[in-house]
XYZ file of C-alpha atoms in Angstrom:
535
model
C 18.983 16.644 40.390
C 22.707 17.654 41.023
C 24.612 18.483 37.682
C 24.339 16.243 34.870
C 22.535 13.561 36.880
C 18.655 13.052 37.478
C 17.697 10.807 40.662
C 14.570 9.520 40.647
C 12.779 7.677 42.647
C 10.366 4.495 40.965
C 7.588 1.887 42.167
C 6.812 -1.156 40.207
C 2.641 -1.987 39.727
C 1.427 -3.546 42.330
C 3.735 -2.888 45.259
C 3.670 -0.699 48.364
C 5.554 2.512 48.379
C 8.158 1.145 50.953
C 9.652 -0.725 47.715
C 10.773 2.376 45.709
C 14.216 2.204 44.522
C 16.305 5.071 43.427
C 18.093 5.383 39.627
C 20.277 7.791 38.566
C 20.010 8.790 34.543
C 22.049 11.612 32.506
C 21.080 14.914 31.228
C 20.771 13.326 27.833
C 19.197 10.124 28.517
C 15.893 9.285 26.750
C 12.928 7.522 28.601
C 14.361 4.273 26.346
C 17.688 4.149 28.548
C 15.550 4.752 31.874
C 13.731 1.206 30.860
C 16.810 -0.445 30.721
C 18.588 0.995 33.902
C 14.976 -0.138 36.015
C 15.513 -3.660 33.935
C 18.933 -3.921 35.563
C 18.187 -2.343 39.346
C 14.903 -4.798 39.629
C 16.964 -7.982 38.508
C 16.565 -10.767 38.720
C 12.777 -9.928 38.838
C 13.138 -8.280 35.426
C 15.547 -11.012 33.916
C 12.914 -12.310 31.737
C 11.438 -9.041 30.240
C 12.943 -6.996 27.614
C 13.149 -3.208 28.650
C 10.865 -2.518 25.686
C 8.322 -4.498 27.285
C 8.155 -2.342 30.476
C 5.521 0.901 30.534
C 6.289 4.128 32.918
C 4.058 6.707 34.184
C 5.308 9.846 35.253
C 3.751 10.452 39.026
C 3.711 12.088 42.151
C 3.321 9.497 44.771
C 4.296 11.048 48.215
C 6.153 8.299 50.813
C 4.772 9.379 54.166
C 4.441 6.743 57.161
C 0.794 6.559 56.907
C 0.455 4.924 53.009
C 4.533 3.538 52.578
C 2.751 -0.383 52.990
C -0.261 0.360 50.979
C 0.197 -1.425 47.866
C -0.576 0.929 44.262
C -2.014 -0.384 41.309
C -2.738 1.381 37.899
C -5.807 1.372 36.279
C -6.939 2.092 32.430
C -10.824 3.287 32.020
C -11.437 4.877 28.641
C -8.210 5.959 27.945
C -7.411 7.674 31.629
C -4.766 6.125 33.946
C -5.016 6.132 37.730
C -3.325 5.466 40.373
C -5.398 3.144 43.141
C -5.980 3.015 45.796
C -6.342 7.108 46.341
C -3.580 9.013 48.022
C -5.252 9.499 51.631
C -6.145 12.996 50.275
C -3.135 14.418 49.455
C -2.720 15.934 45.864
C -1.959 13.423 43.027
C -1.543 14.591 39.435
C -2.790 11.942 36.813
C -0.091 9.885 35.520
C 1.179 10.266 32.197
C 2.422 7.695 30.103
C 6.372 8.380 28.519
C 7.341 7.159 25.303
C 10.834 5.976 24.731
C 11.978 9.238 23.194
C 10.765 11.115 25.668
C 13.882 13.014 28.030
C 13.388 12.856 32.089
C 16.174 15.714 32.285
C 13.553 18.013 30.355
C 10.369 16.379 31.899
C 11.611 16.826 35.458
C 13.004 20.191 35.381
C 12.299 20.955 39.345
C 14.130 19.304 41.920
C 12.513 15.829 42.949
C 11.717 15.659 46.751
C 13.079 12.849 48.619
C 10.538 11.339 49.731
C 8.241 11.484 46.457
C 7.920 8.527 43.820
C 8.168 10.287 40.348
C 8.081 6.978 37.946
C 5.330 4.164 38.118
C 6.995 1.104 36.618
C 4.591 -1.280 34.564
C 6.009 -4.506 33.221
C 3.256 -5.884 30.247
C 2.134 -9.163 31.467
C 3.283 -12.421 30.121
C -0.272 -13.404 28.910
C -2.100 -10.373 27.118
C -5.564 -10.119 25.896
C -6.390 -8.717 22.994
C -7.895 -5.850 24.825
C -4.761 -5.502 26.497
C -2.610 -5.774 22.907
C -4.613 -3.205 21.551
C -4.422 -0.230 24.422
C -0.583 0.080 23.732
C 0.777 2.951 22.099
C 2.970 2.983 19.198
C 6.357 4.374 19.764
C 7.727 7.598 18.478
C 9.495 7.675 15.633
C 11.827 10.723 14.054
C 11.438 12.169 10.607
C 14.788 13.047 9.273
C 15.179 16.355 7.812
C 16.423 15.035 4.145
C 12.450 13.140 3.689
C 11.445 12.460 0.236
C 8.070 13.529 -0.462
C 5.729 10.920 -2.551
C 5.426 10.850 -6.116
C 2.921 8.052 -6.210
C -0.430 10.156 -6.222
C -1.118 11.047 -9.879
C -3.971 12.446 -10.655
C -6.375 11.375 -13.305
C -8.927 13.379 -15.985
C -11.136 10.672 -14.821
C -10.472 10.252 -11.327
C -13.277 9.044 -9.328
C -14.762 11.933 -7.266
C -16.318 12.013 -4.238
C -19.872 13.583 -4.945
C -19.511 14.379 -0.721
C -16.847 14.577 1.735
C -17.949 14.865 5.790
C -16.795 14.066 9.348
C -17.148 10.812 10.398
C -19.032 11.661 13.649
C -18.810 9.544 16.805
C -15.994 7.695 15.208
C -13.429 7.778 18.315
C -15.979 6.874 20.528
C -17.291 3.944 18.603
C -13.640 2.382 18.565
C -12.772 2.747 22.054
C -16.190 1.271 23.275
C -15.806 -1.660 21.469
C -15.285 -4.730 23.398
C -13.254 -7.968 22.599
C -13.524 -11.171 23.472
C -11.571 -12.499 26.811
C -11.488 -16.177 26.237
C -7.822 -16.157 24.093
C -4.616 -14.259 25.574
C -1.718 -13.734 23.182
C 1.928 -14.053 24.362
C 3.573 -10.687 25.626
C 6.781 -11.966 23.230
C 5.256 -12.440 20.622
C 4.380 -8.281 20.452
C 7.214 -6.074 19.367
C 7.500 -2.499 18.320
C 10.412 -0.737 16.898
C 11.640 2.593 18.324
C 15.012 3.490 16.990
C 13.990 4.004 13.543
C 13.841 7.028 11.236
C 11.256 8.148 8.808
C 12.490 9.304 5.000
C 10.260 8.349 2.609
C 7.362 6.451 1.609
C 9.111 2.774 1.831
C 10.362 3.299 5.133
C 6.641 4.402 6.601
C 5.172 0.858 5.432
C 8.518 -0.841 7.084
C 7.482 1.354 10.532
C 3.588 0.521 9.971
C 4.475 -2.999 9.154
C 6.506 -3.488 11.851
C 4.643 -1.913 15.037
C 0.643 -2.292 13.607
C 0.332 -4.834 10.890
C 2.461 -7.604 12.552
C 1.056 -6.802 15.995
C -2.629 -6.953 14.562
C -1.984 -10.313 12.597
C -1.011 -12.129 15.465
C -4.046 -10.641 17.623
C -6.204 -11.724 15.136
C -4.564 -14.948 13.150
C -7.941 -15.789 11.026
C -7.065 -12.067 8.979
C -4.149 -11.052 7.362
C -2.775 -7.049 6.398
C -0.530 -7.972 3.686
C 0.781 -6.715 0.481
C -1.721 -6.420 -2.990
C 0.070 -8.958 -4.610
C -1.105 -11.482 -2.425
C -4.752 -10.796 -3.740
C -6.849 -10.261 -6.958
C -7.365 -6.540 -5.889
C -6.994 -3.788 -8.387
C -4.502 -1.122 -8.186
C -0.925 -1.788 -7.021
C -2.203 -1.200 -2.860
C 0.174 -0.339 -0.278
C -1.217 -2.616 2.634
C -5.060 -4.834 2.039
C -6.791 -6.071 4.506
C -8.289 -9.463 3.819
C -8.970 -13.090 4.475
C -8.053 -15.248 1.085
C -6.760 -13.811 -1.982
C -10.699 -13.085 -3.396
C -11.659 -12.195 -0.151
C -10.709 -8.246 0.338
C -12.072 -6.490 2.782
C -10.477 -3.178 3.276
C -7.322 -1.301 1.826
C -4.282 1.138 2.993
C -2.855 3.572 1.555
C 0.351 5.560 3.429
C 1.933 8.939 2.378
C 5.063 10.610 4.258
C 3.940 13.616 6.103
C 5.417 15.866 3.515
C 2.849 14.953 0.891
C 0.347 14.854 2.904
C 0.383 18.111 5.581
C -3.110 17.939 7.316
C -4.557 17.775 10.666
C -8.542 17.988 9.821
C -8.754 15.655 6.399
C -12.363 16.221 5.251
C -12.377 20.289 6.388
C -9.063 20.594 4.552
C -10.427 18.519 1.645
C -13.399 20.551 1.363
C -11.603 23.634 1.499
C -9.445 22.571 -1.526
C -12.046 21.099 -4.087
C -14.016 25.094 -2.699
C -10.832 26.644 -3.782
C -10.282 24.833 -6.874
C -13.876 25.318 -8.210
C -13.252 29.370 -8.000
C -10.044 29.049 -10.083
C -7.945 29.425 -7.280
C -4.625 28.528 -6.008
C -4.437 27.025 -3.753
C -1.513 23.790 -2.219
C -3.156 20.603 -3.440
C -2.509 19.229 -0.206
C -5.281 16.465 -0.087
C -7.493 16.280 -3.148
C -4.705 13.917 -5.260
C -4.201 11.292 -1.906
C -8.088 11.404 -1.409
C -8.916 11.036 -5.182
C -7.064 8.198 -5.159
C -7.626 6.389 -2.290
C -11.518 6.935 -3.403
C -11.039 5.349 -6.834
C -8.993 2.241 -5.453
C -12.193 2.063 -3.111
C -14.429 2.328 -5.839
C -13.064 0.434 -8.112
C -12.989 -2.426 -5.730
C -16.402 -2.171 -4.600
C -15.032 -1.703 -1.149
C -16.404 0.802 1.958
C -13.880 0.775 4.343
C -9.836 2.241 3.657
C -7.132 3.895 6.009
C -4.907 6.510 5.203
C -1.803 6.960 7.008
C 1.364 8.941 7.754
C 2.356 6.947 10.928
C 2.299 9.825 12.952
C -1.182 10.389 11.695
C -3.835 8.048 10.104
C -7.663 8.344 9.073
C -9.860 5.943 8.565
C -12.337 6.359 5.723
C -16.227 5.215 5.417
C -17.740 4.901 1.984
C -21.573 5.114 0.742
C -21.563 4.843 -3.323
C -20.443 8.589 -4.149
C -20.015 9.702 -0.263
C -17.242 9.676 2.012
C -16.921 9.393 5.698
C -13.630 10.545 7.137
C -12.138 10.606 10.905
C -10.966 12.960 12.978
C -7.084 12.778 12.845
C -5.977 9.749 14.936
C -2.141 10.245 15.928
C 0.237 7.253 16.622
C 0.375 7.725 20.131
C -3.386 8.723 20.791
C -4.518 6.988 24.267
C -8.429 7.579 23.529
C -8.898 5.598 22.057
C -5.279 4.407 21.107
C -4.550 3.579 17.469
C -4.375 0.006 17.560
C -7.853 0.264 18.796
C -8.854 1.897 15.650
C -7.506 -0.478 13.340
C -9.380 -2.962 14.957
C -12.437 -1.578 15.093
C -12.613 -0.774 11.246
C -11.227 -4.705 10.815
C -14.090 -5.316 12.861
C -16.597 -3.444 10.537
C -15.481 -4.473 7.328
C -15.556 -8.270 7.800
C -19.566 -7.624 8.553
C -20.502 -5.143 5.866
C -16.895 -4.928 3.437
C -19.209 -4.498 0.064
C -20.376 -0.681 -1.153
C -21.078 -0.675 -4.963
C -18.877 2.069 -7.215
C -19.482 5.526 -7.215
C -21.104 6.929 -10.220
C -18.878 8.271 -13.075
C -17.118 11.677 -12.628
C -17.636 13.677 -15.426
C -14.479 14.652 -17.180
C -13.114 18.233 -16.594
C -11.069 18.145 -19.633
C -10.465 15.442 -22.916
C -8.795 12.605 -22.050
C -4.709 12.156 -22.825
C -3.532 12.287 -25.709
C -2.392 8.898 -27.383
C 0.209 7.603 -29.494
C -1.550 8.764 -32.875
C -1.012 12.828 -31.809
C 2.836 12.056 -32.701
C 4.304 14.230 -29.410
C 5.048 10.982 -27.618
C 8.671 11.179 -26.978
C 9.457 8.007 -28.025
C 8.460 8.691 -31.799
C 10.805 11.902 -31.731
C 13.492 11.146 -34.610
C 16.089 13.413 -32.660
C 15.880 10.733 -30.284
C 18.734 8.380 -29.978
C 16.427 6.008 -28.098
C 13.661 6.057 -30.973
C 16.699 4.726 -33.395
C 17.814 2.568 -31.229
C 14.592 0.664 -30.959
C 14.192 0.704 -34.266
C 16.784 -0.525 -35.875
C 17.188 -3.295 -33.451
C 13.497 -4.458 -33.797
C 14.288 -4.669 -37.990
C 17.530 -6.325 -37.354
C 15.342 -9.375 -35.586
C 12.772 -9.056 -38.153
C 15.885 -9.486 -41.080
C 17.255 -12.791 -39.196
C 13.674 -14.269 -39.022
C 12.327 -13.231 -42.870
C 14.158 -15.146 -45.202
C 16.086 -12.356 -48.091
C 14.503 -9.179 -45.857
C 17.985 -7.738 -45.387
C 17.849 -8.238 -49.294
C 15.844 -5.152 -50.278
C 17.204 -2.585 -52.348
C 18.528 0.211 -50.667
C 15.715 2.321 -51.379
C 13.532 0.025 -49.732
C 15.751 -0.105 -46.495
C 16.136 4.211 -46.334
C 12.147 4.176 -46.766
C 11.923 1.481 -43.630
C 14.305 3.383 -41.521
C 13.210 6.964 -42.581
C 11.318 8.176 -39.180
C 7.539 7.961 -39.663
C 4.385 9.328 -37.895
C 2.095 7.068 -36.726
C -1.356 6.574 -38.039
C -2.694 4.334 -35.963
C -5.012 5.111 -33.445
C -5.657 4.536 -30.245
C -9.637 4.628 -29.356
C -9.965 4.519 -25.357
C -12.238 6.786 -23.447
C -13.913 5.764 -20.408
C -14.089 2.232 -19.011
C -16.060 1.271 -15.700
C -14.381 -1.345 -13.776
C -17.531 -2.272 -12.125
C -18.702 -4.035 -15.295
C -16.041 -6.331 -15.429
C -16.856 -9.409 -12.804
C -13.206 -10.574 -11.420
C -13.387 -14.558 -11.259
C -9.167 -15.083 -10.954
C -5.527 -13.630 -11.100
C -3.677 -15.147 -13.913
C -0.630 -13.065 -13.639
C 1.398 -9.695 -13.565
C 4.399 -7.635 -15.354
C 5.904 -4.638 -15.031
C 3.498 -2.567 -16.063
C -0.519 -4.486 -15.444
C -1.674 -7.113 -13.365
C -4.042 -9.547 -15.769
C -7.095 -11.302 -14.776
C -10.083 -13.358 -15.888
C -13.023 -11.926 -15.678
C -16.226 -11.890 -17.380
C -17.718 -8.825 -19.112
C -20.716 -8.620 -21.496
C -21.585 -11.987 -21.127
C -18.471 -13.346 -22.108
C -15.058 -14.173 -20.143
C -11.732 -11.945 -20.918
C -8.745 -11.286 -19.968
C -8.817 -8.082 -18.056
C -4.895 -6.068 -18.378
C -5.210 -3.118 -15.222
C -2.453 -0.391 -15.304
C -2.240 1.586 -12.222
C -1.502 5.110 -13.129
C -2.019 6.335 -9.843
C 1.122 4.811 -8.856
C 2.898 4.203 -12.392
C 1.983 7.561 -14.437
C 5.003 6.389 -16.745
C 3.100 3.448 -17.990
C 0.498 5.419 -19.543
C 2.520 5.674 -22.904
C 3.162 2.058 -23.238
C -0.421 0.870 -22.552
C -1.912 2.806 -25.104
C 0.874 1.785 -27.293
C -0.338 -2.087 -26.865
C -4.060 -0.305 -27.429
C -2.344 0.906 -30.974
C -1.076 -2.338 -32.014
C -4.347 -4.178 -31.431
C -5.818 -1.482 -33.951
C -2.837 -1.668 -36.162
C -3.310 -5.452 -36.801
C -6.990 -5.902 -36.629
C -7.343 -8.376 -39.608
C -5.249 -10.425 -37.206
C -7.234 -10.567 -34.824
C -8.817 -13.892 -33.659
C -6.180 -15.867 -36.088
C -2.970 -14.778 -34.982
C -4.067 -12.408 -31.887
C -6.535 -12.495 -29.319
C -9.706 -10.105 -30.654
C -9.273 -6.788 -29.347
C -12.832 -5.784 -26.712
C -12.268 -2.291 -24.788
C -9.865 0.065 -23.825
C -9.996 2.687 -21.226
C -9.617 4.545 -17.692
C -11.171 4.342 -15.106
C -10.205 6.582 -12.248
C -5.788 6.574 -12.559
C -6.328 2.600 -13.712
C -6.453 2.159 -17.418
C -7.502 -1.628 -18.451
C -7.598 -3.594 -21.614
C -10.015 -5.841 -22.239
C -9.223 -9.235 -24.721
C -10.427 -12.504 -25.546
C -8.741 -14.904 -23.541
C -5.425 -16.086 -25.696
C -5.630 -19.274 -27.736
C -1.901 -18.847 -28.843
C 0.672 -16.152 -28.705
C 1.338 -14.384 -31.846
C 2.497 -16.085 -34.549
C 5.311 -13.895 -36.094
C 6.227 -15.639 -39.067
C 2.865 -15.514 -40.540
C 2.890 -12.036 -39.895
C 3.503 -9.936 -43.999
C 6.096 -7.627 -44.489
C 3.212 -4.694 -44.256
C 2.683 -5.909 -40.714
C 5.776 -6.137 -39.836
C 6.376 -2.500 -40.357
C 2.696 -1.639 -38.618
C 4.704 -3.810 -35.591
C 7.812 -1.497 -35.475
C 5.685 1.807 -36.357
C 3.359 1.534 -32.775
């Protein structure tokens, strides 16, 4: 080390110690800029291989006469790297792996000695099996100070509880024991990872998880896809699924920023919480909302496997009806076994068992939201400018289609504007999602994703609102609820018939008859035209 320089001395896998070459780095270089200066000093060897595709081990390799031609390989077993063969009996530490944002300057604080190899150069071979995909390490990313927290974890008066919450024991071990098959070898370019990317909010987590897991893993394993929820007929508006054809679901993802979700142990600080809360006290709701609601999206899929992650940490979850399994705290750069590994492993155990039926009904700790008819929805608030706004404009279309409307007297049109409380109302409670048989997506809005389905016998259209991630929907569902009550005699003549309304978990669903026709507006009286406006 003299001043701001660092020399170091490095051996690529494979060759003898009389092959180290020196490089010289800056005090502020990062462990990504070392790759790229051993890229250059080893060319052309290294023309072919992006610097990103080289691994480095900090060592201690003495250079003495007696082991400068004996060639040194590195070996993985169960997460531990060594250096082979063994250094004639002179001390060795283990090597440790750097990631790209590591700094040498602060790693190697003493002086070097001349004749000592400090970096063990790795270049990932061309060919890769998937056991070799799967033992790299995700990259470190930065969190930037300005993050914004999630807002996407409402909780529900009926969320789906679970009825227990415990470790999932032996989980690590499982997942780095398991063994893939040899026979297929994936191209080295074909895996990427991003490393110069920060972390602010929710969207930009899913662009680093897409990016360095789910586009790794759907290459390693081409007959599976991670995609996004609107590529399947699951319910609830999913971050990442799991699955193999748009009916076939096998396991979701959720992902939080670290902000809204602050935990190391999941299930002892989960426990701790739901303690807390049932002695009235206060405590940081830390976990129950993101558990809650990962349960009910499992749940209400029928599903037993799910993953919730932060990038820098992620648990995988095991469900049994009412009980949940959760695992330690697996961090992005874990080497025992490494993430990747656990992804895989969980793949691995939801395509043979994906199916656990829902958990039973958590009873309601308070009534359930208020609707429409209570008249403090802010949309029927006459100091509104919004409410007026609506209003006139939705008479104004009724006028040009109703032949002499804008004819009344102007009695008539002061009583149609004056503001008026609604009367109608909406009757939705509880609804269990596991009655309802899903047979295919027909379509989705803004607010719901519709499908067919068959319930009681008979097929419906099934509307499903996810609250969990849209609380701001809520009004405008049970609006729709409203109307269906509003203009029951039309019913099965002008509208579909009305079946069932209500939440389950944070999704609310409405139930119809399939639709022979949309409404028919002109056939509608002047009586139900102002029921129309009114909800």
């Amino acid at each position: 080390m003299s001043g701001d320089l660092l020399n170091l001395f490095c051996l690529v896998d494979g060759e003898p110690t009389s092959n180290a070459f020196p490089v010289s780095i800056s005090r502020t270089s990062t462990v990504g800029e070392l790759k790229k200066i051993i890229r250059t000093e080893k060319s052309p060897e290294f023309d072919d291989i992006a610097a990103d595709k080289l691994a480095v081990w900090r060592v201690s390799i003495p250079v003495v006469p007696d082991n400068r031609l004996t060639r040194r390989t590195l070996r993985l077993t169960n997460g531990k790297a060594e250096i082979l063969p063994a250094n004639l009996g002179l001390a060795e530490p283990d090597p440790i792996e750097l990631d790209p944002t590591d700094v040498p300057f602060d790693i190697f604080q003493e002086k070097s000695p001349q004749n000592e190899v400090r970096i063990f150069v790795r270049p990932l071979p061309k060919a890769l099996s998937v056991s070799d995909v799967l033992l790299l390490r995700l990259p470190v990313l930065s969190w930037t100070p300005l993050m914004r927290s999630t807002t996407t974890a409402t909780d529900s008066v009926y969320a789906r509880t679970p009825t227990e919450v415990q470790a999932w024991t032996g989980f690590a071990a499982e997942a780095a024991a398991m063994e893939y098959s040899t026979d297929r070898t994936i191209n080295a370019n074909e895996i990427r990872f991003i490393n110069e990317f920060s972390l602010v909010d929710e969207n930009s987590v899913c662009f680093a998880l897409e990016a360095n897991i789910y586009y790794n893993l759907n290459r390693v394993f081409p007959n599976a896809k991670i995609g996004r929820y609107c590529e399947t007929n699951v319910i609830g508006k999913l971050d990442r699924v799991y699955f193999r054809s748009r009916a076939d679901i096998r396991m979701i993802i959720e992902i939080k920023t670290i902000r809204s979700l602050p935990c190391n142990d999941l299930a002892t600080g989960y426990n701790e919480e739901m303690e807390a809360f049932a002695r009235d006290e206060a405590l940081p709701d830390r976990t129950r909302r993101p558990l809650h609601q990962i349960f009910g999206y499992l749940s209400h899929n029928r599903l037993r496997y799910g993953i919730l992650s932060t990038y820098d940490q992620t648990w995988f979850l095991k469900r049994e009806g009412g009980s949940l399994q959760i695992s330690p705290t697996i961090y992005h750069n874990n080497n025992y076994p490494t993430l990747l590994q656990c992804y895989a492993y969980v793949m691995h155990l939801s395509d043979k068992d994906p199916i656990s039926e829902a958990a039973p009904p958590t009873p309601s700790p308070s009534p359930p939201p208020e609707d429409p008819s209570d008249g403090n929805d802010n949309n029927d608030d006459p100091n509104d400018s919004n409410y007026h706004e609506g209003r006139d404009t939705a008479i104004r279309e009724m006028g040009r289609r109703e032949s002499g409307f804008l004819s009344k007297s102007k009695i008539k049109i002061k009583q149609m504007l004056r503001p008026r409380r609604r009367n109608t109302n909406a009757a939705v409670s509880k609804l269990y999602l596991h009655e309802f048989n899903i047979q295919e997506f027909l379509g989705e809005g803004l607010t719901a994703r519709v499908f067919r389905a068959t319930w009681q016998g008979e097929t419906v259209a099934l509307k499903t609102c996810d609250l969990y991630k849209n609380p701001e929907f809520k009004n405008g569902m049970l609006r729709e609820v409203a109307l269906y009550k509003a203009l029951k005699n039309l019913q099965g003549v002008c509208i579909p018939h009305f079946k069932v309304a209500g939440y389950d978990g944070g999704i609310f669903s409405i139930a119809i008859e399939l639709a022979r026709s949309p409404i028919e507006e002109d056939n509608l009286s002047y009586q139900e035209h102002l029921k129309v406006v009114d909800t």
